Coordinates of C-alpha atoms in Angstrom, one line a residue:
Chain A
X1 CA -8.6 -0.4 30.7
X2 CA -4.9 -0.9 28.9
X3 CA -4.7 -0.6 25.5
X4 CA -4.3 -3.4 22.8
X5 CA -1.0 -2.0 21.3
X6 CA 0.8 -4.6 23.3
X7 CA -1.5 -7.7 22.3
X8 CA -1.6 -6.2 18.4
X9 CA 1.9 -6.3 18.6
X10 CA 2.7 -9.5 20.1
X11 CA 0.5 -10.3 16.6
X12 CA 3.1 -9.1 13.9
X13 CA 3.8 -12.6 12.6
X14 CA 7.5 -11.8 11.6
X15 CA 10.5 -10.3 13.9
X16 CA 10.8 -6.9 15.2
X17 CA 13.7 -5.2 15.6
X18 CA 12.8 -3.1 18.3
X19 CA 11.4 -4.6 21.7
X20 CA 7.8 -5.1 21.4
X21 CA 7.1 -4.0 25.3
X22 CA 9.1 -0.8 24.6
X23 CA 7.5 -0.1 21.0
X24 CA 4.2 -0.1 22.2
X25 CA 4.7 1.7 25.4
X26 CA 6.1 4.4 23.0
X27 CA 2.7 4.0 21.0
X28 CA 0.9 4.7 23.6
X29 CA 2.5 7.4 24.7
X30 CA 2.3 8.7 21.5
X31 CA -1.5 8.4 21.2
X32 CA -1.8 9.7 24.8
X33 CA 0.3 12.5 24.1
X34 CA -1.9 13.4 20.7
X35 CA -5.5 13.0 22.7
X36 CA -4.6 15.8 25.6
X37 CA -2.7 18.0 22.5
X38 CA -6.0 17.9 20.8
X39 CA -8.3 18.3 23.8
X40 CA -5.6 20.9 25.7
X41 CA -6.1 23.2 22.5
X42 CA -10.0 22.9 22.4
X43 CA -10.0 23.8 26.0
X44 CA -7.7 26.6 25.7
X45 CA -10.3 28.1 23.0
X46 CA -12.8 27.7 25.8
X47 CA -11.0 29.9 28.0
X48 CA -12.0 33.6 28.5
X49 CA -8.5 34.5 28.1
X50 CA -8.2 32.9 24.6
X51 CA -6.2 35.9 23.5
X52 CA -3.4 35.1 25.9
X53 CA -3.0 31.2 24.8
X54 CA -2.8 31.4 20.6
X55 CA 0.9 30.1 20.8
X56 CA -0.5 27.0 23.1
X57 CA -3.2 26.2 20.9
X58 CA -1.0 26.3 18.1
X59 CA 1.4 24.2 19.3
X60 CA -0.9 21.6 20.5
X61 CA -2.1 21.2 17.0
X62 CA 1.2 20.4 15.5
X63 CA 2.5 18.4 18.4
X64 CA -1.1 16.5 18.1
X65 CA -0.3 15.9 14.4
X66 CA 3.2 15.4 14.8
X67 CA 2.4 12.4 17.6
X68 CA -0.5 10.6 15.4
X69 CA 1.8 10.4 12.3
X70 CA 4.7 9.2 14.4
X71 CA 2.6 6.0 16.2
X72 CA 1.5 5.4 12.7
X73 CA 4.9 5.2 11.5
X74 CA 5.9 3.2 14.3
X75 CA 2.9 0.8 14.0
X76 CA 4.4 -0.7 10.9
X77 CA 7.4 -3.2 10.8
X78 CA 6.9 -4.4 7.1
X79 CA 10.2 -2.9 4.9
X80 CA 11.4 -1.1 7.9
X81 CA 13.2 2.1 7.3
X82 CA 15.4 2.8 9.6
X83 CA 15.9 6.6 8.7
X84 CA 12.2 7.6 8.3
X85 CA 11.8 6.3 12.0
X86 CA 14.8 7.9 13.6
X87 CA 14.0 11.6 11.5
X88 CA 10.1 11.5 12.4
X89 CA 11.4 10.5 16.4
X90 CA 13.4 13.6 16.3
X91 CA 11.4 15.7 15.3
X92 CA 8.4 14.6 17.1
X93 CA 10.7 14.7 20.3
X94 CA 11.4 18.4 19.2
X95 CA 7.7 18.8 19.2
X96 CA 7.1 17.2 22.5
X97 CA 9.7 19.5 24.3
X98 CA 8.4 22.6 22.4
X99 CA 4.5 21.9 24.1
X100 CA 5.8 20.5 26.6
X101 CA 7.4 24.1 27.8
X102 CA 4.2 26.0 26.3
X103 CA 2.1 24.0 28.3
X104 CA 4.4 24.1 31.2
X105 CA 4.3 27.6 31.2
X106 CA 0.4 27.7 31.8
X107 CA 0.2 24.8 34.1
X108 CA -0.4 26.9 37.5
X109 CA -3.3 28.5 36.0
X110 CA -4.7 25.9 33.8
X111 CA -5.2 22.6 35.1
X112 CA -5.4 21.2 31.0
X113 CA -1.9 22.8 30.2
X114 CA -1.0 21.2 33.7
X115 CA -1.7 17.4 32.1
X116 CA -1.1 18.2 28.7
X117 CA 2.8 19.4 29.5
X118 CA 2.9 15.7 31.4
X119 CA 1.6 13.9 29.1
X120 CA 3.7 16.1 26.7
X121 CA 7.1 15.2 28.5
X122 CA 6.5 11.4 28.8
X123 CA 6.2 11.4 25.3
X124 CA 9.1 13.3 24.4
X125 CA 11.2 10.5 27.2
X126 CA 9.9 7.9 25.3
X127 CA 10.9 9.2 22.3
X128 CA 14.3 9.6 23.3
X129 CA 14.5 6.4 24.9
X130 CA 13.5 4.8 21.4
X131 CA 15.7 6.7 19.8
X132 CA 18.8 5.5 22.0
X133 CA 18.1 1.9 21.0
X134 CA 18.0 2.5 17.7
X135 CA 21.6 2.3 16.5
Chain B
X1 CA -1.4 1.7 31.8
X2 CA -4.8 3.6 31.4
X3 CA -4.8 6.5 29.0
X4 CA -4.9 10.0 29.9
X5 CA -8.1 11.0 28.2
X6 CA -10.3 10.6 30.8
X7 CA -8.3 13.1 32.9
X8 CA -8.0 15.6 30.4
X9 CA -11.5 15.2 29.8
X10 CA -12.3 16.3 33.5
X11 CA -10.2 19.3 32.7
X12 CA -12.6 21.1 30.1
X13 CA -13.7 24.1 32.0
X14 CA -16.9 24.4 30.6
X15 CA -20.0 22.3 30.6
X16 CA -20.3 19.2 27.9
X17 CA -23.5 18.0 26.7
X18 CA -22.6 14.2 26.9
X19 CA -21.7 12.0 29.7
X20 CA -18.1 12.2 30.2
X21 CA -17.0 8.9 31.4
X22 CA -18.7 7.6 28.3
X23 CA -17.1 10.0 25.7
X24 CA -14.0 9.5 27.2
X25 CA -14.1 5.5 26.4
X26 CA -15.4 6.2 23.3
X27 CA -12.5 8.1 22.1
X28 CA -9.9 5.2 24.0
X29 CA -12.4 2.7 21.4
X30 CA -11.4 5.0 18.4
X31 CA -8.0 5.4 19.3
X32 CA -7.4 1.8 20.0
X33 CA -9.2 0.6 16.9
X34 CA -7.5 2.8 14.7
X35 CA -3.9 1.2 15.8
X36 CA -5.4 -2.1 15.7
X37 CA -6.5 -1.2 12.1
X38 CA -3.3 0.2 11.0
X39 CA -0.9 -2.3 12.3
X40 CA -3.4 -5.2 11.2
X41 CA -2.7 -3.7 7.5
X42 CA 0.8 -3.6 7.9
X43 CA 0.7 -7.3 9.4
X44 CA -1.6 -8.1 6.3
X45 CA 1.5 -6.8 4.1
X46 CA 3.9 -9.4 6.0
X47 CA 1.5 -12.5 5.3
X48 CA 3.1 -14.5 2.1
X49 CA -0.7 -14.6 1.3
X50 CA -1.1 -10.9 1.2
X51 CA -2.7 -11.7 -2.4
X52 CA -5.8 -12.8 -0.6
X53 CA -5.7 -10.1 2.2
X54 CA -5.9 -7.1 -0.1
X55 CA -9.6 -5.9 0.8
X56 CA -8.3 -6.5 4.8
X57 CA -5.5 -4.1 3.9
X58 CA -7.4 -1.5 2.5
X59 CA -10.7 -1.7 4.9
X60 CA -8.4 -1.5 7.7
X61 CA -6.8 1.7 6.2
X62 CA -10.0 3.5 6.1
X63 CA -11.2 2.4 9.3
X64 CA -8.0 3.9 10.8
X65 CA -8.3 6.9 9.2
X66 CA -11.8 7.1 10.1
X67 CA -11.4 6.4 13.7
X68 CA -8.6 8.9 14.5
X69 CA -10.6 11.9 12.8
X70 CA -13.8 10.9 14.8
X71 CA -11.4 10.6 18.1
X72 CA -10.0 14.2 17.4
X73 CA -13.5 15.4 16.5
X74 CA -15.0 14.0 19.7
X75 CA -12.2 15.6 22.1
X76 CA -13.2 18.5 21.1
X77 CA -16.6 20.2 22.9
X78 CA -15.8 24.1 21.8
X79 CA -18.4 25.4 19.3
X80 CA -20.3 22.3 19.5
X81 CA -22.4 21.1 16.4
X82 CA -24.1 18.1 17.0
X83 CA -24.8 17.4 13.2
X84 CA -21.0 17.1 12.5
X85 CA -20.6 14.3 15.6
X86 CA -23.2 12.8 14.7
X87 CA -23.0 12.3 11.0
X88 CA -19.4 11.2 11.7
X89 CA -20.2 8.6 14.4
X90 CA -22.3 7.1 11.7
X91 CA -19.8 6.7 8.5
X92 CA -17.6 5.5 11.8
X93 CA -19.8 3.1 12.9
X94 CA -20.2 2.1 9.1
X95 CA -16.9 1.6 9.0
X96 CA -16.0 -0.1 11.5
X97 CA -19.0 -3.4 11.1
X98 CA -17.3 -3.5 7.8
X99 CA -13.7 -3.8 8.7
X100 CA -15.2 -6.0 11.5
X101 CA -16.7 -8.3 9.3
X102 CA -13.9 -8.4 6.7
X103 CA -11.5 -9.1 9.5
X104 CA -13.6 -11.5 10.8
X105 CA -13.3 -13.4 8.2
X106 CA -9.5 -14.2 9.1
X107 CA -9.7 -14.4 12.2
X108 CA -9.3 -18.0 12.0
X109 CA -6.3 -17.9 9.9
X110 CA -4.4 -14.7 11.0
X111 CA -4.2 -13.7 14.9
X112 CA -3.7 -10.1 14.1
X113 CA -7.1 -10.2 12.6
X114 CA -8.6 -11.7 15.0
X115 CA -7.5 -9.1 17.4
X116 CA -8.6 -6.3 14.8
X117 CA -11.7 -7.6 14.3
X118 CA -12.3 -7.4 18.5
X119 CA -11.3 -3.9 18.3
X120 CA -13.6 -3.0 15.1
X121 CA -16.6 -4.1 17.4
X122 CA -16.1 -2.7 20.5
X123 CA -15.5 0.6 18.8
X124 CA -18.4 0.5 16.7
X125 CA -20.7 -0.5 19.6
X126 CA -19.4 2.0 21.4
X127 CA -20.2 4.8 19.0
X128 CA -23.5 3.5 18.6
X129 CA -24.1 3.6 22.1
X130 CA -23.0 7.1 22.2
X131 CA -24.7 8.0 19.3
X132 CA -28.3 6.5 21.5
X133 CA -27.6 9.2 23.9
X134 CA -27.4 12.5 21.3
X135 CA -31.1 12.9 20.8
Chain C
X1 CA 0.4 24.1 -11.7
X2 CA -2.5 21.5 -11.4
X3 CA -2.0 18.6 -9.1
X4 CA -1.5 15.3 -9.9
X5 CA -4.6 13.7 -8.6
X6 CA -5.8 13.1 -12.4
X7 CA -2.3 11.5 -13.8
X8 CA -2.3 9.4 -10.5
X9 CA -5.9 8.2 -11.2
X10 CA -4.8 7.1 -14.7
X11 CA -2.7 5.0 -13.7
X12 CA -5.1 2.8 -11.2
X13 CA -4.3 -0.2 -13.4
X14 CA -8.3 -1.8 -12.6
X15 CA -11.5 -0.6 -13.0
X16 CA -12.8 2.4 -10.7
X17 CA -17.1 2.0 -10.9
X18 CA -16.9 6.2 -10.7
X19 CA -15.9 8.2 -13.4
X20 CA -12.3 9.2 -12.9
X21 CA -12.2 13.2 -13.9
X22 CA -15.2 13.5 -11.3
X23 CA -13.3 11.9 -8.5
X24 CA -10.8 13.6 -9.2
X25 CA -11.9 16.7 -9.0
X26 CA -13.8 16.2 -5.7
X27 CA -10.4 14.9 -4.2
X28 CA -9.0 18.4 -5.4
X29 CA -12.3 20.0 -3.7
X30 CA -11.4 17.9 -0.4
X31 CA -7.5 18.6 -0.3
X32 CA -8.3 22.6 -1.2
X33 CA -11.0 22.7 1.7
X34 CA -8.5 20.6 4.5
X35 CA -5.7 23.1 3.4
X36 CA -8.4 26.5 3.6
X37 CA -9.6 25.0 7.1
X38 CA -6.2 24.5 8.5
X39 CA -4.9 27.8 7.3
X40 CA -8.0 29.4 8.4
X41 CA -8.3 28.2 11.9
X42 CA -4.5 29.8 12.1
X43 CA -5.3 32.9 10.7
X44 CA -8.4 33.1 13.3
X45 CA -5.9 32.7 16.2
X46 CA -3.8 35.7 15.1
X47 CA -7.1 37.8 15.1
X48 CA -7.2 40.5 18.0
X49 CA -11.1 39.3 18.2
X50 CA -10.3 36.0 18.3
X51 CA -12.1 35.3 21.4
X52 CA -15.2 36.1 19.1
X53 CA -13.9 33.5 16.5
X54 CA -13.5 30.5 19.1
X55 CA -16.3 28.6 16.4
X56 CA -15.2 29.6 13.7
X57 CA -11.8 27.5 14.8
X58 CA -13.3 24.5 15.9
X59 CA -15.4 23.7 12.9
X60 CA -12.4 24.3 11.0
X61 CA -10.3 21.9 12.8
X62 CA -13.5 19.5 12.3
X63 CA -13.8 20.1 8.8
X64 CA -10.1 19.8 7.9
X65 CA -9.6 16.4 9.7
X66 CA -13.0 15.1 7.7
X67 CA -11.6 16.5 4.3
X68 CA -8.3 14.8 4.5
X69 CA -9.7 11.6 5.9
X70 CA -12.3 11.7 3.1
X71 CA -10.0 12.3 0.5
X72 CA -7.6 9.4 1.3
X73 CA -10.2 6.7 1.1
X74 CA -11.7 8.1 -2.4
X75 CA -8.3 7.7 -3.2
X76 CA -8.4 3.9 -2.6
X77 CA -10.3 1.4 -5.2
X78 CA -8.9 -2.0 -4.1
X79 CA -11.7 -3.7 -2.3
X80 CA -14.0 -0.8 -2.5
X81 CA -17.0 -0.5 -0.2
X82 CA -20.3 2.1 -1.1
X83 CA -21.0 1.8 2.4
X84 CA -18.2 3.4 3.7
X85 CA -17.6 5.6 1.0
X86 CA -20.8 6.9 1.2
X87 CA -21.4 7.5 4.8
X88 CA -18.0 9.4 4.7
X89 CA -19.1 11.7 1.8
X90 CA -23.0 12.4 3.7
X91 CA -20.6 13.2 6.8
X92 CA -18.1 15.1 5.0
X93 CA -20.7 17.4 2.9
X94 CA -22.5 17.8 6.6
X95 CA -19.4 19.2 7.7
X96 CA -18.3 21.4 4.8
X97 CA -22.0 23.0 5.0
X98 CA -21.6 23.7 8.7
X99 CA -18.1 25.5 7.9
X100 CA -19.0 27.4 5.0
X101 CA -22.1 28.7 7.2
X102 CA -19.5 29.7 10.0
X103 CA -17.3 30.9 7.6
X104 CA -19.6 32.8 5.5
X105 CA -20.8 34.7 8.7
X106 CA -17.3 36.4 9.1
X107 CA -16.2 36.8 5.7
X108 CA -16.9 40.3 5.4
X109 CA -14.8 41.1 7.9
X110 CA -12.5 38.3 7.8
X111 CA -10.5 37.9 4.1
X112 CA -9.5 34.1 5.1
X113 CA -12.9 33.1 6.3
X114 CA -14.3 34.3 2.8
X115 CA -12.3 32.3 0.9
X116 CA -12.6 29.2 3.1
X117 CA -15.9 29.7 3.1
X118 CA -16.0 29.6 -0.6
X119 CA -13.8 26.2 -0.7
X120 CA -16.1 24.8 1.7
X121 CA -19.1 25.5 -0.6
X122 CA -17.6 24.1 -3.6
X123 CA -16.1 21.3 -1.3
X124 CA -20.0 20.4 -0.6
X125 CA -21.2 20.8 -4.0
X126 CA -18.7 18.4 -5.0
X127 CA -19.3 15.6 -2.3
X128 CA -23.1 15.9 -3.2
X129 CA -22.5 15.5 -6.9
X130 CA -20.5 12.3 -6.3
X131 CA -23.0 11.0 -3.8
X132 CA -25.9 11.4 -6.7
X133 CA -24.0 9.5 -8.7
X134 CA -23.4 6.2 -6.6
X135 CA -26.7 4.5 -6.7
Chain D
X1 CA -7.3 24.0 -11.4
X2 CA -4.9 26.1 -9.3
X3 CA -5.2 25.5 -5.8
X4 CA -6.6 27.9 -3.2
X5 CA -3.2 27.1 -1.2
X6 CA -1.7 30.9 -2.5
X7 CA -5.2 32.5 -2.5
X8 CA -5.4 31.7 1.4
X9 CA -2.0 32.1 2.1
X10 CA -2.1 35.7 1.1
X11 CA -5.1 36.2 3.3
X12 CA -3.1 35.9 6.5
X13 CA -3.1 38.9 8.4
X14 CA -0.1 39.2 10.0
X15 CA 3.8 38.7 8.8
X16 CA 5.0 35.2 7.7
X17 CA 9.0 35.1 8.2
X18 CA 8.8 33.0 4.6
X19 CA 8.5 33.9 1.2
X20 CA 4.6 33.4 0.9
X21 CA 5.2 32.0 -2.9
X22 CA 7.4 29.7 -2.1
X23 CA 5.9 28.1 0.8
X24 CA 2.8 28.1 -1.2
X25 CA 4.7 25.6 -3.6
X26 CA 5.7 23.6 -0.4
X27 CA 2.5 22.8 0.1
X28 CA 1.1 22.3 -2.4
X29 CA 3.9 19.6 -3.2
X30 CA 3.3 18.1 -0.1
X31 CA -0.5 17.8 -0.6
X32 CA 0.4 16.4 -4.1
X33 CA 2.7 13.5 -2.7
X34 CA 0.6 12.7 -0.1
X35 CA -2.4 11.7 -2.5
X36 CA 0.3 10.1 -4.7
X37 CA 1.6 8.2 -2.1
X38 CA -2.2 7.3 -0.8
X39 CA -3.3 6.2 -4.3
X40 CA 0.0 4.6 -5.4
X41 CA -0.1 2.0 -2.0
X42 CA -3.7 1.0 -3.1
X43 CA -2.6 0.8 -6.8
X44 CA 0.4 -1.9 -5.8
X45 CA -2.5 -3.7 -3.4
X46 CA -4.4 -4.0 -6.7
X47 CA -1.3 -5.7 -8.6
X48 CA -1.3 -9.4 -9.5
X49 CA 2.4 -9.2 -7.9
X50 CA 1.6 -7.6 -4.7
X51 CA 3.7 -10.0 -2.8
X52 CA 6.8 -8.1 -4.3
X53 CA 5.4 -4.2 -3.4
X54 CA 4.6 -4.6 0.0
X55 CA 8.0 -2.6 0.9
X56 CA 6.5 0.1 -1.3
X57 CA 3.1 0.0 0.3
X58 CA 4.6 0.1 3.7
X59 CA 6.9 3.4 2.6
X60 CA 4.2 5.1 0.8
X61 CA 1.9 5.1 3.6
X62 CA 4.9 6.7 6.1
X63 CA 5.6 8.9 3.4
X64 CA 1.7 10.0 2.8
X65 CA 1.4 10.2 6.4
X66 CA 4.3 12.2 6.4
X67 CA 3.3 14.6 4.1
X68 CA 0.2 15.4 5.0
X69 CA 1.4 16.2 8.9
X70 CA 4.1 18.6 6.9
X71 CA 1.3 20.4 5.0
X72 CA -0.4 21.2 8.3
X73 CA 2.0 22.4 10.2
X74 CA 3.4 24.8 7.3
X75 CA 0.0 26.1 7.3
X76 CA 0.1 27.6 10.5
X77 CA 2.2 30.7 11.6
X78 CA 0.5 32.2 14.8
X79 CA 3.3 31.3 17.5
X80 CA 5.6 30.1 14.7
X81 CA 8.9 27.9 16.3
X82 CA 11.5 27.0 13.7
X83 CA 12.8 24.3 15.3
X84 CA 9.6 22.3 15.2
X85 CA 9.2 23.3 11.0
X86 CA 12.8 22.3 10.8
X87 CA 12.9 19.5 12.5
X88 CA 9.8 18.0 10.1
X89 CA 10.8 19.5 7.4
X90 CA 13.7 17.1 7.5
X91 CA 12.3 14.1 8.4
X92 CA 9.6 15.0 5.7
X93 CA 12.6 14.9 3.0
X94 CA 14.3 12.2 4.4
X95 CA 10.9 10.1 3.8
X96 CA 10.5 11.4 0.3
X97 CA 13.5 10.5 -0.7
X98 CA 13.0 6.9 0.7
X99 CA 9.8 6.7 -1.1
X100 CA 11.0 8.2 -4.3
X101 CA 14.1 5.5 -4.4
X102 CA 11.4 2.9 -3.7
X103 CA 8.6 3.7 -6.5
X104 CA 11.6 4.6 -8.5
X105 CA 12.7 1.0 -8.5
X106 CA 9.5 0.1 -10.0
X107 CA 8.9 3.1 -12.5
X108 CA 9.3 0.9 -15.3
X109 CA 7.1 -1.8 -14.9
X110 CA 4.4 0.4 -12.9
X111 CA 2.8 3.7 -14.3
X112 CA 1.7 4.2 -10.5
X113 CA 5.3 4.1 -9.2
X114 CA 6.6 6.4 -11.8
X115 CA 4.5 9.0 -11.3
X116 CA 4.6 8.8 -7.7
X117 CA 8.5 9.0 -7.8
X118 CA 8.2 12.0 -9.8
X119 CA 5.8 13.5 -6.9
X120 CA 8.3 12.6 -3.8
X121 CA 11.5 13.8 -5.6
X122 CA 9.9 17.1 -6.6
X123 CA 8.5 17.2 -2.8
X124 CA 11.6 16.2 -1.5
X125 CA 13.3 19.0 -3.8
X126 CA 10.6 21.7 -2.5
X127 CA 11.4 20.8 1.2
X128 CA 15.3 21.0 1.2
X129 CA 14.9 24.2 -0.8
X130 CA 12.7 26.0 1.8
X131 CA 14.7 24.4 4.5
X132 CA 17.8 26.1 3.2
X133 CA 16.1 29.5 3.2
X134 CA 15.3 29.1 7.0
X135 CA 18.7 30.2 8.6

C-alpha cells in the first residue's frame, strides 16, 4: 500500500517551494530508511555474534534518529528556512553514507544489513538529489 | 512505492510472537499517521484561521510523537516485554481516536484534515487490532 | 546548573489544571531517564559481555523513546486532553518499572545500569505521583 | 536539581575522545532547548495573536526536533564517527541560531520567547564551542 505523504502534501493549502512529488518521495525515503535503521539494530542484537556488530548497531541508532528528525523537518512548509533544511540534509546524507558502508560491510552475512545498507543508500540519493534543487 | 518494513521484518533471525504481516502494517499505520499528523499541524499553522485550529495543532503533535515512538518500539522484537507494547498501543490508540475526532471535526473545512483524520483511524484500528491478538 | 523547565513553565501565559513545580519536576525526571537510557544502552554495547546485556539495550531504547515522547506532550497545555496525557504517563511508568528492573539486575556489575536504574525509579515515582493527582 | 547527564557520563567504561565535562554541558543544553523550544511553540498556539507566531511555532518545532536528535547521538560513543557528530553538530547550531533570532524578535512582548532565545543562543554557543574542540 503507498503511503499518504503524497496525498498530505498535495493538501498544504499554500505554495511549496520544492516539488511536492520529489519532497515526498524524499519523505519516504526517509521514513523507510529510519524503520530498517531501527529494526537492522534490533536484529543485530539478536545475533549470536553481537560482539562483532556494536559499530552497526550504533550507527543504525543515529542514522534512525537522524532520518525521523529530517522527514519532520521536511514535513513542514510554514516559515520555511532554507538553512535549517539544507544543514539537517547534509548531515543526514553524511549519516546515510556512514550506515550505508557499515551495513554494507555485513551484507554477505546478514541478510538485515543487506536491506538496511539499500534502504540506507536510496536515502542518502534522495538526499542529495534534494539538496541539488535547493539553490 | 510500498515501504520496506515488511522486508526487513522477514529479516529478523529469530522467532516473533506476533503475526508478521500484521505488525508490519501496523508500523506502516504509525509511520504514516504520524506524518499525516505532523504535516496536518504545520498546514493548521498556514490557515489564516489558525486561531480556531489551535487544539488540531497541538493534538496532532502528540499523536505524531506518539505514533513514531510506538513504530520504533514495535520494530523492535529483542528482549521482548509485552507489558511495554502493550501499554503503549493503548495511550496510542488513545491518541489517535482523539486526534481523529478533533480532526474530524474539520474535515469539512480543511482537506488536510480530512486526510489526517483518515490516517488517525486506520492507525488506531489497526493497533487495536493488534493489540486483540497479544493475549 | 538546573534546567529551565521551571522558568519555561512560568511563562505559559494560561492556566495549566496541574501544579507547575510538580510538572516540572516530572519533565526533569523524564528528560534525566531518556538521557540515562540512551547513554546506557551505549555503554551496554561497549561491554565485552554485551552479548549477555542484549535486554538490557532494548528496554533501554524502549524506555528512552517513551521518556522523550512523554515529556514533550506534558510540555504542551494548549488544548489539553487527560486522556492522552494519562494513558502516556500509565505507559510511560510501565516502561520505566520494566527498565529499572533490568537495570537494577546488572547494577552491581554494571556502574551505568546502577545509575540508570536509579533514574528510572525516580522517573516512575514521578509519573505515578502526577497520575494521582489528575482525577 | 543537577542532571544525571555527568553522573552517567562518567560511568562509561571505555575512552571518550571529548572532554567528558564539556560534552556533559552539551547536552544538557541541548536537552534544555529542546523543552524550551517544545513548550515555547505551544505557549505562542495559546496567544490571542497566534496568527503572527506561526513562523516561530514552525522554527521551534525544527529546532526542538533538532535538539533532541543532537542529544542522542552525543550520548553515544561505542563506534564513534566524527563526521556524523560534526555534521549535526552544525546543522544543530545553524537551527539554534534561526530559532534564537526568531523568539528573539518577540522577547519583548513574550516572556516565552525570551526565555527561549536565551536557551537556543546558549545551545547554539555550547555546540560551536565543542565543535571547535573536534579537530
Amino acid at each position: 500500500m503507498p503511503s499518504t505523504t503524497k496525498p498530505m502534501l498535495d493538501t498544504y493549502p499554500k505554495s511549496i517551494n520544492l516539488d511536492r512529488a520529489r519532497l515526498a518521495a524524499v519523505i519516504d525515503a526517509l521514513n523507510d530508511c529510519a524503520q530498517a535503521c531501527t529494526a537492522c539494530a534490533d536484529a543485530c542484537l539478536s545475533e549470536d555474534m553481537v560482539g562483532e556488530l556494536t559499530r552497526c548497531v550504533r550507527t543504525n541508532l543515529d542514522c534512525a534518529d537522524i532520518c525521523t528528525t529530517t522527514a519532520r523537518v521536511l514535513s513542514r512548509h510554514t516559515g520555511y528556512d532554507a538553512n535549517i533544511s539544507r544543514g539537517l540534509l547534509e548531515a543526514c546524507a553524511t549519516a546515510c553514507r556512514s550506515c550505508g558502508d557499515e551495513c554494507g560491510g555485513h551484507a554477505d552475512e546478514h541478510e538485515h544489513c543487506r536491506v538496511c545498507a539499500d534502504a540506507c543508500r536510496a536515502c542518502e540519493r534522495a538526499c542529495r538529489e534534494l539538496l541539488a534543487t535547493m539553490s
